[in-house]
Structure formats: C-alpha cells, structure tokens
Coordinates of C-alpha atoms in Angstrom, one line a residue:
X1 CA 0.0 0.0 0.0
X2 CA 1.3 3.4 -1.1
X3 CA 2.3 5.2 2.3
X4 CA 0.2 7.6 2.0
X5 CA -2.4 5.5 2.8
X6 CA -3.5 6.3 6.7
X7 CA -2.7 4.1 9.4
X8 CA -0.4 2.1 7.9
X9 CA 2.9 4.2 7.2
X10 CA 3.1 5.1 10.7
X11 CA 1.7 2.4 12.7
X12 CA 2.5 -0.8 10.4
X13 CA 0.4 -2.9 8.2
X14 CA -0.6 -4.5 11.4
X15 CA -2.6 -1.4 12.1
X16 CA -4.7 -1.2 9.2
X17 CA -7.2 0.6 11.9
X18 CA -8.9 -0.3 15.0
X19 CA -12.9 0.0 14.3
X20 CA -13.3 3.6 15.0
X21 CA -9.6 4.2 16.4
X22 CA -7.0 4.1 13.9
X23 CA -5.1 7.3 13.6
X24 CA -4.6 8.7 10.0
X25 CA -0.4 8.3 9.6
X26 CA 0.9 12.2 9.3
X27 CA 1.5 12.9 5.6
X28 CA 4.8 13.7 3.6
X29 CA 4.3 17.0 5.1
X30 CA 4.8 16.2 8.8
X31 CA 3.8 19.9 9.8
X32 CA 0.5 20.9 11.2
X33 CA -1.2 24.0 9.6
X34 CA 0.6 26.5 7.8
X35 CA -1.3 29.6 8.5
X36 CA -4.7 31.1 8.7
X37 CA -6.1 34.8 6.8
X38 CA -8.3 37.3 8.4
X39 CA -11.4 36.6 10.0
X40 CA -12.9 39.5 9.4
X41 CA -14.0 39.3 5.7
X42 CA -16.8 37.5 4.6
X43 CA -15.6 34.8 3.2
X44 CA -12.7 34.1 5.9
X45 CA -9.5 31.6 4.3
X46 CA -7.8 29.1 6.1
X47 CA -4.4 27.4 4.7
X48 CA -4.2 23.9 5.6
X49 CA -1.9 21.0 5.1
X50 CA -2.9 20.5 1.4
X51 CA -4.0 23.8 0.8
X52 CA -5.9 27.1 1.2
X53 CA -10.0 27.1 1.6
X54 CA -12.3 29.7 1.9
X55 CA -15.2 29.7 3.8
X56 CA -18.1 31.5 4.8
X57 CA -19.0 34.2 7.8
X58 CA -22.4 33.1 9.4
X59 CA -23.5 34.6 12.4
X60 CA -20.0 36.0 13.1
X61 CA -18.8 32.2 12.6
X62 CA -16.4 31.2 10.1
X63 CA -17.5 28.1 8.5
X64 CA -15.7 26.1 6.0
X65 CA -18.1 23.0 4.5
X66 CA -16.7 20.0 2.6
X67 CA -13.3 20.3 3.0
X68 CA -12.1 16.8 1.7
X69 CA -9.3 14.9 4.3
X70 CA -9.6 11.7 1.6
X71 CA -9.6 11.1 -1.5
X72 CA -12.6 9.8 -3.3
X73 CA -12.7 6.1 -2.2
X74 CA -13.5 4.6 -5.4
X75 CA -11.7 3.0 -8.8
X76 CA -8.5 1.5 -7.6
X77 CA -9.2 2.9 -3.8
X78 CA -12.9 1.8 -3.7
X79 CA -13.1 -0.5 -0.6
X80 CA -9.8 0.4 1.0
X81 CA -8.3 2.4 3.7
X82 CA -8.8 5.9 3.3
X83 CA -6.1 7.8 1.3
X84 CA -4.8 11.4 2.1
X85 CA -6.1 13.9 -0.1
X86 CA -4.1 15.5 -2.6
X87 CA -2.6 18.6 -1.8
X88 CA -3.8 21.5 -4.5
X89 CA -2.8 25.1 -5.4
X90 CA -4.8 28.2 -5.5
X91 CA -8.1 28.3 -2.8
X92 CA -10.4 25.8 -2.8
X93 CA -14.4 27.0 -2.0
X94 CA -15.8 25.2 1.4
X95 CA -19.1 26.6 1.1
X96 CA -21.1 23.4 0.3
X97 CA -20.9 20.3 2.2
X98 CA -19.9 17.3 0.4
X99 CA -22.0 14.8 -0.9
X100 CA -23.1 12.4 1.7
X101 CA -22.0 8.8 0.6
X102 CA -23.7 5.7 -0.5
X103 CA -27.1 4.9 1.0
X104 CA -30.4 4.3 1.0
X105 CA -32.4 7.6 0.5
X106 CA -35.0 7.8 3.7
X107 CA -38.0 9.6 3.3
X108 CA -37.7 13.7 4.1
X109 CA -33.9 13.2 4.3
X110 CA -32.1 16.9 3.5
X111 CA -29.1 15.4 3.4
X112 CA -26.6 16.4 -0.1
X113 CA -27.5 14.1 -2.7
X114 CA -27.7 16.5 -5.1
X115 CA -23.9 16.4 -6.0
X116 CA -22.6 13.6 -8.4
X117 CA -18.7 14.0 -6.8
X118 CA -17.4 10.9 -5.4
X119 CA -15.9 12.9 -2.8
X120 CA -17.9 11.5 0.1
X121 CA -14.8 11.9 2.6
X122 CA -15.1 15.6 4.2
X123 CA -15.1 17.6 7.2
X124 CA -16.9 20.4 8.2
X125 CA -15.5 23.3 10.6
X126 CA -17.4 25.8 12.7
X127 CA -14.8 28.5 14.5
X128 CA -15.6 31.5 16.6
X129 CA -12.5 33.0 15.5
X130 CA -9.5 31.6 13.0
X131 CA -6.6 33.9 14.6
X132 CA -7.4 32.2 18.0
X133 CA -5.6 29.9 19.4
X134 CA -5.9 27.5 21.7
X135 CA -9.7 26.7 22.0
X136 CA -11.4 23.2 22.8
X137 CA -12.5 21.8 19.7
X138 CA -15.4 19.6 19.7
X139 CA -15.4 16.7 16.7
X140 CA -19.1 15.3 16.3
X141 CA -19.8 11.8 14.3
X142 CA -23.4 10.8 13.0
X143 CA -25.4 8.2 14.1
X144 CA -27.3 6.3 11.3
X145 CA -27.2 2.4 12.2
X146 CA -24.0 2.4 10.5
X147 CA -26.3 2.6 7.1
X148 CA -27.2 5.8 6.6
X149 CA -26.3 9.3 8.2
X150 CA -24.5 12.9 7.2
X151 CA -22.8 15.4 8.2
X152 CA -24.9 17.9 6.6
X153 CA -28.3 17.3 8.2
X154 CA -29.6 20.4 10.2
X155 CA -29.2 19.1 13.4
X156 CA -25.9 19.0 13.7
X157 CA -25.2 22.5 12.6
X158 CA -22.1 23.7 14.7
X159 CA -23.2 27.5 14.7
X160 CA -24.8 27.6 18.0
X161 CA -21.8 25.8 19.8
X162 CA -18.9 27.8 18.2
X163 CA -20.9 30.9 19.3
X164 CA -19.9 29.4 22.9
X165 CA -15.9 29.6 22.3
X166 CA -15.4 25.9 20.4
X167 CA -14.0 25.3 17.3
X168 CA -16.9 22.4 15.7
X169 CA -15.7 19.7 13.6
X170 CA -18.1 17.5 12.3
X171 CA -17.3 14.7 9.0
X172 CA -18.8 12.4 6.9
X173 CA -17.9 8.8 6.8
X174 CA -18.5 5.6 4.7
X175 CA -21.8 3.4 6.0
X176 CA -23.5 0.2 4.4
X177 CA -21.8 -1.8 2.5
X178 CA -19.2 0.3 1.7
X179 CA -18.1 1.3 5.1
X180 CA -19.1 -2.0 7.1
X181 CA -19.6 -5.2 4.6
X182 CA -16.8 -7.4 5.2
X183 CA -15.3 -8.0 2.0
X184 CA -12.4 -10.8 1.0
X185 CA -9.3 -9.2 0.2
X186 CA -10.6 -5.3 1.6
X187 CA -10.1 -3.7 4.7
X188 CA -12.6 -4.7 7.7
X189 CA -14.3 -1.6 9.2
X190 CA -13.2 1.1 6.6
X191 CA -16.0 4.1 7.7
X192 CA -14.5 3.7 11.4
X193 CA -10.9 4.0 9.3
X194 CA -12.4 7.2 7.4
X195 CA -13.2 8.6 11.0
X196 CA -9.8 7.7 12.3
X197 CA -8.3 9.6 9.1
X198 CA -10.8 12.6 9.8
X199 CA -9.5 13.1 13.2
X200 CA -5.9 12.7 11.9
X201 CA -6.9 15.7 9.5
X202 CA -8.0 17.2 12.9
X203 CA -4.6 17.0 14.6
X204 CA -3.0 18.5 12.0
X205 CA -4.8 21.0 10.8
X206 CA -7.2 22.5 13.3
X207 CA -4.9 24.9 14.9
X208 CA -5.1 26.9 12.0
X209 CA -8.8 27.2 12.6
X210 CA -8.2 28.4 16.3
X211 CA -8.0 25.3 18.1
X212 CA -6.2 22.9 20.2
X213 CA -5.1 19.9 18.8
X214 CA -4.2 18.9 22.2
X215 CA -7.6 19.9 23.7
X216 CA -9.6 17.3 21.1
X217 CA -13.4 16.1 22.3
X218 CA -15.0 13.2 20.0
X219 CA -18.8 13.7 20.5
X220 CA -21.4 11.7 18.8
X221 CA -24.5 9.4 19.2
X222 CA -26.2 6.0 18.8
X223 CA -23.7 4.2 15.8
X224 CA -21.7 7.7 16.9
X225 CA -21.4 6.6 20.0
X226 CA -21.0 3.1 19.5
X227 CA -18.2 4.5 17.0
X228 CA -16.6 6.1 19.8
X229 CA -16.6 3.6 22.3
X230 CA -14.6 1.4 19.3
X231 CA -12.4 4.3 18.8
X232 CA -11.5 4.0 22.6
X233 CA -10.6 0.4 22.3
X234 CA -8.4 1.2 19.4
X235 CA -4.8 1.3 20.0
X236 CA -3.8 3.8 17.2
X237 CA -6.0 6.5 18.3
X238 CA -4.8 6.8 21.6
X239 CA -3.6 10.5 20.8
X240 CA -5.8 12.0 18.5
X241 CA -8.6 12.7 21.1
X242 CA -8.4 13.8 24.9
X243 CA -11.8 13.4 25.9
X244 CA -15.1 11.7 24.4
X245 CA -19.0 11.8 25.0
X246 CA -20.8 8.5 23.7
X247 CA -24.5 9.1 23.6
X248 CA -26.6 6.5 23.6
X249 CA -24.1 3.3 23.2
X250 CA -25.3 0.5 20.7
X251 CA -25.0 -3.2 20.9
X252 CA -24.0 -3.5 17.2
X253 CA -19.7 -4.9 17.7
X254 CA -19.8 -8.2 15.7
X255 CA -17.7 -11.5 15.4
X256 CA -16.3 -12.1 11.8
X257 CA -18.6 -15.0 11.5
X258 CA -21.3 -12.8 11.1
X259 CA -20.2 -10.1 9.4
X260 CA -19.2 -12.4 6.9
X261 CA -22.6 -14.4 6.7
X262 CA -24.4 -10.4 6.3
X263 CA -22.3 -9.8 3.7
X264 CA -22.7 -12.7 1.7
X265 CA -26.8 -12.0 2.2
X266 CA -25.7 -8.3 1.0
X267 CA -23.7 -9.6 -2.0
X268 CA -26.2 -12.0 -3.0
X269 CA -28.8 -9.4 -3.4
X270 CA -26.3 -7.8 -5.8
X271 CA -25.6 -11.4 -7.8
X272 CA -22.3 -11.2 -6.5
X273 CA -20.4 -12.7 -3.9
X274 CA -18.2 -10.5 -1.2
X275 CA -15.3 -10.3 -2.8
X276 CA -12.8 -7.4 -3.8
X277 CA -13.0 -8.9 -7.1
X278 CA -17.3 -9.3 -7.2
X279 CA -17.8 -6.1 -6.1
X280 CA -15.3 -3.4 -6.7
X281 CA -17.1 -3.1 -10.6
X282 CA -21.0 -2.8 -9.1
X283 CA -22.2 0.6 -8.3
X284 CA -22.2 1.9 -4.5
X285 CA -25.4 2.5 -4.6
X286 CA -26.7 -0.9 -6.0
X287 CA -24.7 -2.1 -2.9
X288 CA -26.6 -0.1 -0.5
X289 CA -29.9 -0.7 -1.8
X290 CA -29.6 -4.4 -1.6
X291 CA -28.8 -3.7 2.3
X292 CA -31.8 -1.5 2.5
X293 CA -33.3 -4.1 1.1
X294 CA -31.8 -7.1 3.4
X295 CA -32.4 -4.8 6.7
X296 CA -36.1 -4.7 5.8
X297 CA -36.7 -7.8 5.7
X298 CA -34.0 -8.6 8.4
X299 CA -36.8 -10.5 10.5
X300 CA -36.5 -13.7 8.3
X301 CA -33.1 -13.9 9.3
X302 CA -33.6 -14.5 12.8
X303 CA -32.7 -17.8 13.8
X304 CA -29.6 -17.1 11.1
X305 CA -28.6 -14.2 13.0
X306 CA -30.0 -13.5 16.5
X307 CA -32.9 -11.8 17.6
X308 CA -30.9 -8.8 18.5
X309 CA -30.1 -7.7 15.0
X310 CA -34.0 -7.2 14.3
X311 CA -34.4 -5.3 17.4
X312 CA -31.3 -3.6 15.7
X313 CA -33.2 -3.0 12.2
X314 CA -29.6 -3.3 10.9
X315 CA -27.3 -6.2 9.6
X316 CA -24.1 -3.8 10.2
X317 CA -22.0 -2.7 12.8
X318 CA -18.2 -2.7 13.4
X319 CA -16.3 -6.1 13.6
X320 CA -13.8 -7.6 15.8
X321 CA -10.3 -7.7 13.4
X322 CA -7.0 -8.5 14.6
X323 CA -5.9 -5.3 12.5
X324 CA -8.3 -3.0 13.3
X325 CA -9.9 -4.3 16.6
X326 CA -8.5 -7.0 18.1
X327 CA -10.7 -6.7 20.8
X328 CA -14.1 -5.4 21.9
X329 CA -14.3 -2.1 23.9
X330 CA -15.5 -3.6 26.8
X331 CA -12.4 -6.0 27.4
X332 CA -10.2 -3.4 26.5
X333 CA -10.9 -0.3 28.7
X334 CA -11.1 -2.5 31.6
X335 CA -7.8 -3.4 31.3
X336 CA -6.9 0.2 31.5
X337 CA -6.7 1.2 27.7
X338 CA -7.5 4.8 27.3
X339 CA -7.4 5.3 30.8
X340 CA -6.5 9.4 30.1
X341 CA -9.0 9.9 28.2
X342 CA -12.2 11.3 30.4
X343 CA -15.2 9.8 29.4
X344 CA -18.6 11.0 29.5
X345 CA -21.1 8.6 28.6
X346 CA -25.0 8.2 28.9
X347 CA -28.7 7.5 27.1
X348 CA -32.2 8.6 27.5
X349 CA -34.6 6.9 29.5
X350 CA -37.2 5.8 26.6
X351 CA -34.7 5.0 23.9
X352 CA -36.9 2.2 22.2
X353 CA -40.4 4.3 21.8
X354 CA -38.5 6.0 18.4
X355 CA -38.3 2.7 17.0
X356 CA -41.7 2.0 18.1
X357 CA -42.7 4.8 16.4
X358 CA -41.1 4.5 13.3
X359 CA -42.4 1.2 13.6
X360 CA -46.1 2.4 13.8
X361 CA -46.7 3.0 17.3
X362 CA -47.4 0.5 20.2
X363 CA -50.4 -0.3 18.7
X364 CA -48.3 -2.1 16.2
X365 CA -46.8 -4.3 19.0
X366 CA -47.9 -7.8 19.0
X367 CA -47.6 -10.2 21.6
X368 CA -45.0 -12.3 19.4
X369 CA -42.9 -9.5 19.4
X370 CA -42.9 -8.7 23.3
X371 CA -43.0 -12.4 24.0
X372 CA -39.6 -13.0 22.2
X373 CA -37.8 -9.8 23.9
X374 CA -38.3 -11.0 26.8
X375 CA -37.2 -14.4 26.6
X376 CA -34.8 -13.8 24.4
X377 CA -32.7 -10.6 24.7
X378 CA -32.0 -10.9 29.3
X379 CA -29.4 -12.4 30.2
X380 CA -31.0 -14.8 32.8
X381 CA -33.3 -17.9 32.6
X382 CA -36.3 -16.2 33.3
X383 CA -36.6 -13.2 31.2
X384 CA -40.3 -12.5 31.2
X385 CA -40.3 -13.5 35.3
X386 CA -37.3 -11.1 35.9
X387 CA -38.5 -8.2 33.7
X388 CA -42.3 -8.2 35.9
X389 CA -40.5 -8.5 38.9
X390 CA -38.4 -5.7 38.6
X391 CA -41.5 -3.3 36.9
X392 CA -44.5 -5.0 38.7
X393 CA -46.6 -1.1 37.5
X394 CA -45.5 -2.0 33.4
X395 CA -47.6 -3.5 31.5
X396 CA -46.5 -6.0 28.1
X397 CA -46.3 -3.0 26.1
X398 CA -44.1 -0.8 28.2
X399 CA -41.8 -3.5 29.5
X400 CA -41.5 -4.2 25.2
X401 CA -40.0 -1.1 25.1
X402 CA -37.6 -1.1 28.6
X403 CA -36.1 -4.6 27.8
X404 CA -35.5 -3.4 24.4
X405 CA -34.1 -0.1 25.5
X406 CA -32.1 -2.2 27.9
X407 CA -30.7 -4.6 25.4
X408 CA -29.8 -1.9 22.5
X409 CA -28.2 1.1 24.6
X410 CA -29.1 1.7 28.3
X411 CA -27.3 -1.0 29.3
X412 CA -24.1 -0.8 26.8
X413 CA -23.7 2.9 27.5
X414 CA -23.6 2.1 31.9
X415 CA -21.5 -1.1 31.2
X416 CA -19.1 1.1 29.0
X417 CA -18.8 4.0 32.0
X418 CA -17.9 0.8 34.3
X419 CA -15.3 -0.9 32.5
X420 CA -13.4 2.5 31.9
X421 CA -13.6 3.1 35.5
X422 CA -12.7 -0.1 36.5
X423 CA -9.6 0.2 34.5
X424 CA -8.4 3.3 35.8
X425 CA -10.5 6.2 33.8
X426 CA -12.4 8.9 34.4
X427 CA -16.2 8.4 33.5
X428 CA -19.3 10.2 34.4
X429 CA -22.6 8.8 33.6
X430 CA -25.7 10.3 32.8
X431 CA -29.5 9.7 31.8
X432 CA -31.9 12.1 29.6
X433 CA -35.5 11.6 31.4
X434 CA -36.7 15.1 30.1
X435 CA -40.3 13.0 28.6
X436 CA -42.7 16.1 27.5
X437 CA -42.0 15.1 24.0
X438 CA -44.4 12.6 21.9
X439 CA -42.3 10.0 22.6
X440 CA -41.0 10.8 25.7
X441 CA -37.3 10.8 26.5
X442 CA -36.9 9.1 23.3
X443 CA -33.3 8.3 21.5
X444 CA -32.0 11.0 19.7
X445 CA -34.3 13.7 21.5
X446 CA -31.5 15.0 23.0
X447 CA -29.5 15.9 20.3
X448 CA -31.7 19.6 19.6
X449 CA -30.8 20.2 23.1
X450 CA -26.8 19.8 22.6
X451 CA -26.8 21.9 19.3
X452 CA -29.1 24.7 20.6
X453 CA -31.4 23.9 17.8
X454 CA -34.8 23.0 19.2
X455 CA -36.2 26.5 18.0
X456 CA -35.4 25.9 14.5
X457 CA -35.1 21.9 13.8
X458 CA -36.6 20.1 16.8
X459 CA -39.8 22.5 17.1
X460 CA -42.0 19.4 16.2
X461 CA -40.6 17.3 19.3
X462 CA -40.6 20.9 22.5
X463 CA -43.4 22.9 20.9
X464 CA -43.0 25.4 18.3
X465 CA -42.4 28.1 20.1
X466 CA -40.7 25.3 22.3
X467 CA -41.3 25.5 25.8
X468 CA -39.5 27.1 28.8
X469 CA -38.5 24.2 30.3
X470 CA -37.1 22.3 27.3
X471 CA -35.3 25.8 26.6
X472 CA -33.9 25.9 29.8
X473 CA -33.0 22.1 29.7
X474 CA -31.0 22.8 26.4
X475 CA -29.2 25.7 27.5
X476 CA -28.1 23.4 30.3
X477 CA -27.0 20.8 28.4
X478 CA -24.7 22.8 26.2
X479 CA -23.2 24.1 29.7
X480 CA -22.5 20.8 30.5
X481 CA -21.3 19.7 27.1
X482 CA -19.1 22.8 26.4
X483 CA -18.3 22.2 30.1
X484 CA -16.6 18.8 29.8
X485 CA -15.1 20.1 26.2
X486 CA -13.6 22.8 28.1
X487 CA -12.0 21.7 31.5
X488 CA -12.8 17.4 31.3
X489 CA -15.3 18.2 34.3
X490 CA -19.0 18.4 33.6
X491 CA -20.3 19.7 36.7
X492 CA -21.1 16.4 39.3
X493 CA -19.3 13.8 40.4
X494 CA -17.5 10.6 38.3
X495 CA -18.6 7.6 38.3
X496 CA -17.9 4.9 41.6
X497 CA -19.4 1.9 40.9
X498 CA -20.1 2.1 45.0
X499 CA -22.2 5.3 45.2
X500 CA -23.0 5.3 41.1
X501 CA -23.7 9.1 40.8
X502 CA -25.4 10.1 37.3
X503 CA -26.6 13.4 36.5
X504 CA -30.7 13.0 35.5
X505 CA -31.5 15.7 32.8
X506 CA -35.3 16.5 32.9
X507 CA -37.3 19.6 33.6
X508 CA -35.3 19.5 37.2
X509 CA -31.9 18.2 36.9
X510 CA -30.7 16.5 39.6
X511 CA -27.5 14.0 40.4
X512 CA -28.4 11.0 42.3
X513 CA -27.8 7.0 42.0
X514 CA -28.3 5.7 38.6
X515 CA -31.8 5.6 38.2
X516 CA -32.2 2.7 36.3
X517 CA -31.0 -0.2 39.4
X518 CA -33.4 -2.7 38.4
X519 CA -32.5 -3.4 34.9
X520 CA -28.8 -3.1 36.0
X521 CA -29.1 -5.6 38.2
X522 CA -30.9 -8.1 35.2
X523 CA -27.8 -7.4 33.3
X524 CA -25.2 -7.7 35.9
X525 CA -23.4 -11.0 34.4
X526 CA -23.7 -10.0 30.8
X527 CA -20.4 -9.9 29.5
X528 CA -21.7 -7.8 26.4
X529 CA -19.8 -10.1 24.0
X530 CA -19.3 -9.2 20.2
X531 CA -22.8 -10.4 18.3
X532 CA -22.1 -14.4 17.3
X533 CA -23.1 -16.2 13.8
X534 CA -25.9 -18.4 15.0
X535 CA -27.0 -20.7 12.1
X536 CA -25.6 -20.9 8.9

C-alpha cells in the first residue's frame, strides 16, 4: 500500500485501523497547519496542510463545509483504507458540504444528494474565530445504524456551539456496504478507518482554525457513540482525542462470522459474492440498496442471526479484526486502555419508543414480538419473570419497550462507564429523562438540546415556540457539554461503581444513584460479548 495510505505508514500494516480508532499516519508533510487569513472578511481563508479554503462568515462564525481529508474512495481505492487527499494550489471553496456517501435515500432526508462527486470523505469546521488559538475543539460523528447518516443534516449544525468559544468539527464517513460489509481481500471496518483519518486531519490541521489539537473532544450518538466507544478500544487512536462523550451506546460490535454471513446475504442481493474482485465493478449505490433491502426484511433472518439484530433494524456494525480491533471495547478499557481519556457517557430513559414509532406506534406491538424480547434478549433464565418482577406497574407493552431499551443502549452505554472506570478512567454517567415530547425521552431527542437547535429543527418534538422548560433544559445541556469540552469536568461527580452518581436531565436536573437499578441488576453478568453467527 502506497504510504500515503493512513494508518499504515506510521503504525505498520498490522494497524490497518482499530474499528473507530486508527489514527490517519501524518503525511509527507509532517507539519501541522501553515497559517490562517483574516477573520474579518466575509468569506474568511484558512491554509491547511494541502491547501488554502475559503469559507463563509455566518453569524460572526467562520465556517468552511466539505473540506475533503480523503480522497474519493472509489476505482482503484474503492473498498480500501482511506487515502490522504491530494494537496492543491490556489483556494479551494468550502461553502457546500460534500455529498453524503452511499445509501439508501430515507424519506424527508435533506441530506446532499444533489452532488454527483465521489468525494464523500469531508469535514466540516465551525470556529468562533480563526486567529485564536488555543480553543477546545469539539469533533461530532453521525449516528445512522452504520447505514445511513450525514454530516450535513440540520441538526448537527455547529453554529450555535462555536458561538460558545469551540471550534466544531463535524465529518462524513463511509456506512453500508461500503463502510461495514466485510469483503475478502478489503479492509474490515473502513468508515471507522475514514473517521480515524478525519480526526488525523484534525490533529494537523485544526490549529489553523483556532483550536487545540491537544484539547480534542470526539462527540457523537447512537452508531456515533458506538463509534466512539470502538475508537476508545483502538490502539492507534490513543492521541488523536483527549476526551469523548458517547451518547446513547449500541450493541452492534460483531464477530467475523457474522459479518461475513451479512455480507454474503448483502452480495447475494447484488448477484455477486463479497469479494474485492465481485464487487469493486458494481455501483455503491446498487450495494446499499440491496442492504436496505436485506435490513427490511431482516426478521427472516432470525434464527440465522440472532434476535438482536431485528431489534437492531440493521445487519451492520463494526467487527472484531485483529488489525483494526483485536478486541471489543468492553475487554479493553477494563484493562486500562485509554485510561487518560475522560469519558462522559450516557442514554435517554425511553430509547426504544422512536423505534416503536417509526415502527407504527405501540399499537403495532404484538404479543409475538414482546413475548420474544423477553425471553430472548435478558441475560437470565427467566426473562419474562425477571423483567415483571423488577417493573410490577409495566404492562407488556411498556416492559417491550424497557427490555429493548435495555438490550440496545441503556445497558451498553452504563456497562461502557464501568469498565473504563474499572480500568483506571475517568467516567461520568448520565440519563436524559426530560419526557414532555411525543415519545417521551426518546433516542435521539436530545440531540436539539446539545446543538441549541430545538427553536429551528426540533420544534416538532418541544413545541414550536418550544417550551420554557425544554429551553432551559437545552441551555443546560450545552453548559455541560461545552463544560466537559472545556475543563474534562461536567459539573457532578465521576462515576464509583459504589455510590453510582449520574446526573438525571429533565425539567429538574438533579444528580443521584443511577436511576435505572433494576434493569442493571438483570444485566449484571452479561459480558456484552461481540454479536455471534448463529446458524448458517
């Protein structure tokens, strides 16, 4: 592989990347940025390590969209590690970001489609000011399943943060098929290598933007979070991040024996087999409609592949790889790796009911489906017994939705606080109860709140105008967030696993014992193993 391939120069071809860690190997270059223009124009320029871009000046924030840190992963890179970009001359416009890449379109999506470049690999920067120096930088990742997501949806605009004194990063990396499939003779977990190489660009470039390369805070939710908890794990990303915030954990690692069994189902869709040499000649996009197509149908797959994975609604996820990730997050924090990084970790108290509700509602649950959740996704015996024990006031319905919850991301995102702790880290913990929303305190409803945006993109969710309390909850959050970004300190106590101190977001937040003891105590004994191959 040429060395300018990332990861590999610098780290060895053993270190192909670690599934969501692998730092992007310093180009040719070796410097960090090169120098930044004024601020004070209205179209501000930045020089960075391959060249000048010129962005825009939106509410007294410089942004710079689509600035590419890879090349276009296709012809003879498509299905490989991501490549450092080209350097170019003259100035390059960022005003537009990139093209999002290769997915199945979802109803109402406003993500870029509308661009026919293959660039899919860019980043996006939000800064307060360019001739700073020295701020916290916050670098946000996408959630999507690990099939779908974009930088450039509304929600994640950075404007509202950088306002607050942080430079915003946010990037676009490869999902479906392209960015999870395992493929014979291609690179296992290539979008978490796109991140790593996205945070590499980060290192080396973001003090030219005002920040602190040093001072680095990855930030994401659901497959974001789940992203960052691999990118913990990872061994080659130990230095490209100080701090992290995982929102809303998934269970979604897998063991190569399923991976490779989903892709063969993917391939098959396609005709082909999953192969460098089947697939590198059939259209991205062919590739992820056939897993649209496979996740849609993913119930019939079941006994193939575990009940989790419907619950999931997605046949991807990262995969343990003796290059990449030799080993799941779990094992590996609590044996102390990326013990100096500070860890903030949590997930709302209703994560399941946006599921439900993109499934139809609960009047769409049948007693099929609540009778195999509970006997099939606890860890004990007695599933059903357990589960009405510990919620004697729930009825089918709701416990449906806890021991879901449970399975997916309440209890991945506490057992992921522990294990750091118990290996030396920093965590804190918290939970997202605020439930005066349709769905309650459902996943993803916090995100508005983080961003500042529930006045312009989450009106539909806290009331348009929203209300005081879901204001005053948001403006809170971003304390908190910009908070830990800032100083590694949130505002209440770390984790113990004696006293268990979490902070509770709602319309009163207060710090107590995690709330959620009883499903804790169902789960105790999982070891939260990498998802197995069960039939074949």
């Amino acid at each position: 592989m040429s060395d300018k391939s990332f990861g590999r120069r610098q780290f060895g071809a053993g270190a192909a990347l670690s599934a969501a860690a692998l730092v992007a190997s310093a180009c040719a270059t070796g410097s960090t940025t090169t120098g930044t223009t004024s601020n004070n124009s209205s179209t501000p320029k930045v020089r960075t390590t391959e060249g000048t871009v010129r962005g825009k000046l939106e509410n007294n924030v410089a942004v710079f969209r689509g600035i590419p840190y890879a090349q276009a992963p296709v012809g003879t890179l498509r299905l490989q590690a991501p490549v450092r970009y080209a350097p170019w001359s003259g100035v390059r416009e960022a005003f537009d970001f990139g093209p999002q890449p290769p997915q199945a379109v979802m109803p109402g999506s406003t993500a870029n489609t509308a661009n026919d470049s293959d660039e899919w690999l860019t980043v996006n920067v939000w800064s307060p000011d360019v001739k700073a120096s020295g701020l916290p930088v916050m670098v946000w990742i996408y959630g999507g399943a690990f099939m779908m997501g974009s930088s450039a949806q509304p929600s994640y605009n950075g404007t509202n943060l950088a306002t607050k004194g942080v430079v915003v990063v946010s990037l676009n990396y490869r999902v479906s098929m392209e960015g999870y499939g395992l493929i014979t003779g291609a690179p296992a977990n290539r979008g978490l290598l796109d991140q790593i190489a996205a945070l590499g660009w980060v290192r080396d470039n973001i003090a030219a933007f005002g920040g602190d390369p040093g001072r680095v805070t990855i930030f994401g939710q659901s497959a974001g979070a789940g992203s960052i908890a691999m990118l913990l794990a990872a061994p080659a990303a130990h230095e490209l991040f100080q701090r992290a915030i995982a929102q809303s954990v998934p269970t979604a690692l897998q063991t190569p024996e399923l991976a490779a069994d989903v892709a063969t189902v993917v391939a098959a869709r396609a005709g082909k087999q999953p192969t460098m040499a089947d697939l590198t000649g059939v259209d991205p996009q062919t590739l992820a409609d056939a897993a649209a197509a496979v996740s849609k149908n993913i119930a019939q797959y079941q006994d193939r592949w575990g009940y989790g994975l419907v619950v999931a609604g997605t046949e991807f996820g990262p995969v343990i790889d003796p290059d990449s990730l030799p080993e799941s997050p779990y094992k590996a924090l609590a044996r102390g790796v990326s013990k100096d990084v500070t860890l903030m970790v949590g997930h709302t108290k209703d994560e399941y009911n946006f599921m439900i509700t993109m499934a139809g509602g609960t009047d769409k649950i049948t007693t099929e489906q609540i009778d195999k959740a509970l006997r099939l996704l606890p860890p004990v015996t007695d599933g059903p017994q357990a589960y009405r024990a510990a919620y004697p006031e729930a009825d089918d319905k709701r416990l449906y939705q806890i021991v879901c919850s449970d399975f997916l991301f309440r209890m991945p995102s506490l057992r992921l606080a522990q294990a750091h702790t118990a290996g030396g880290g920093r965590s804190y913990l918290y939970e997202f109860r605020y439930d005066k929303t349709p769905t309650g305190a459902a996943h993803g409803n916090e995100i508005a709140l983080v961003f500042g945006l529930i006045d312009t993109e989450g009106t539909r969710t806290y009331g348009n105008p929203p209300a005081a309390d879901a204001v005053a909850l948001g403006n809170q959050m971003q304390a908190d967030w910009l908070a830990f970004a800032t100083t590694g300190d949130p505002g209440w106590p770390a984790y113990h696993p004696d006293t268990q101190p979490a902070r509770s977001f709602d319309t009163t937040s207060t710090t107590g014992p995690y709330p959620e003891h009883p499903a804790q105590q169902i789960w105790a004994d999982d070891p939260l193993d990498p998802l197995p191959l069960r039939h074949n």
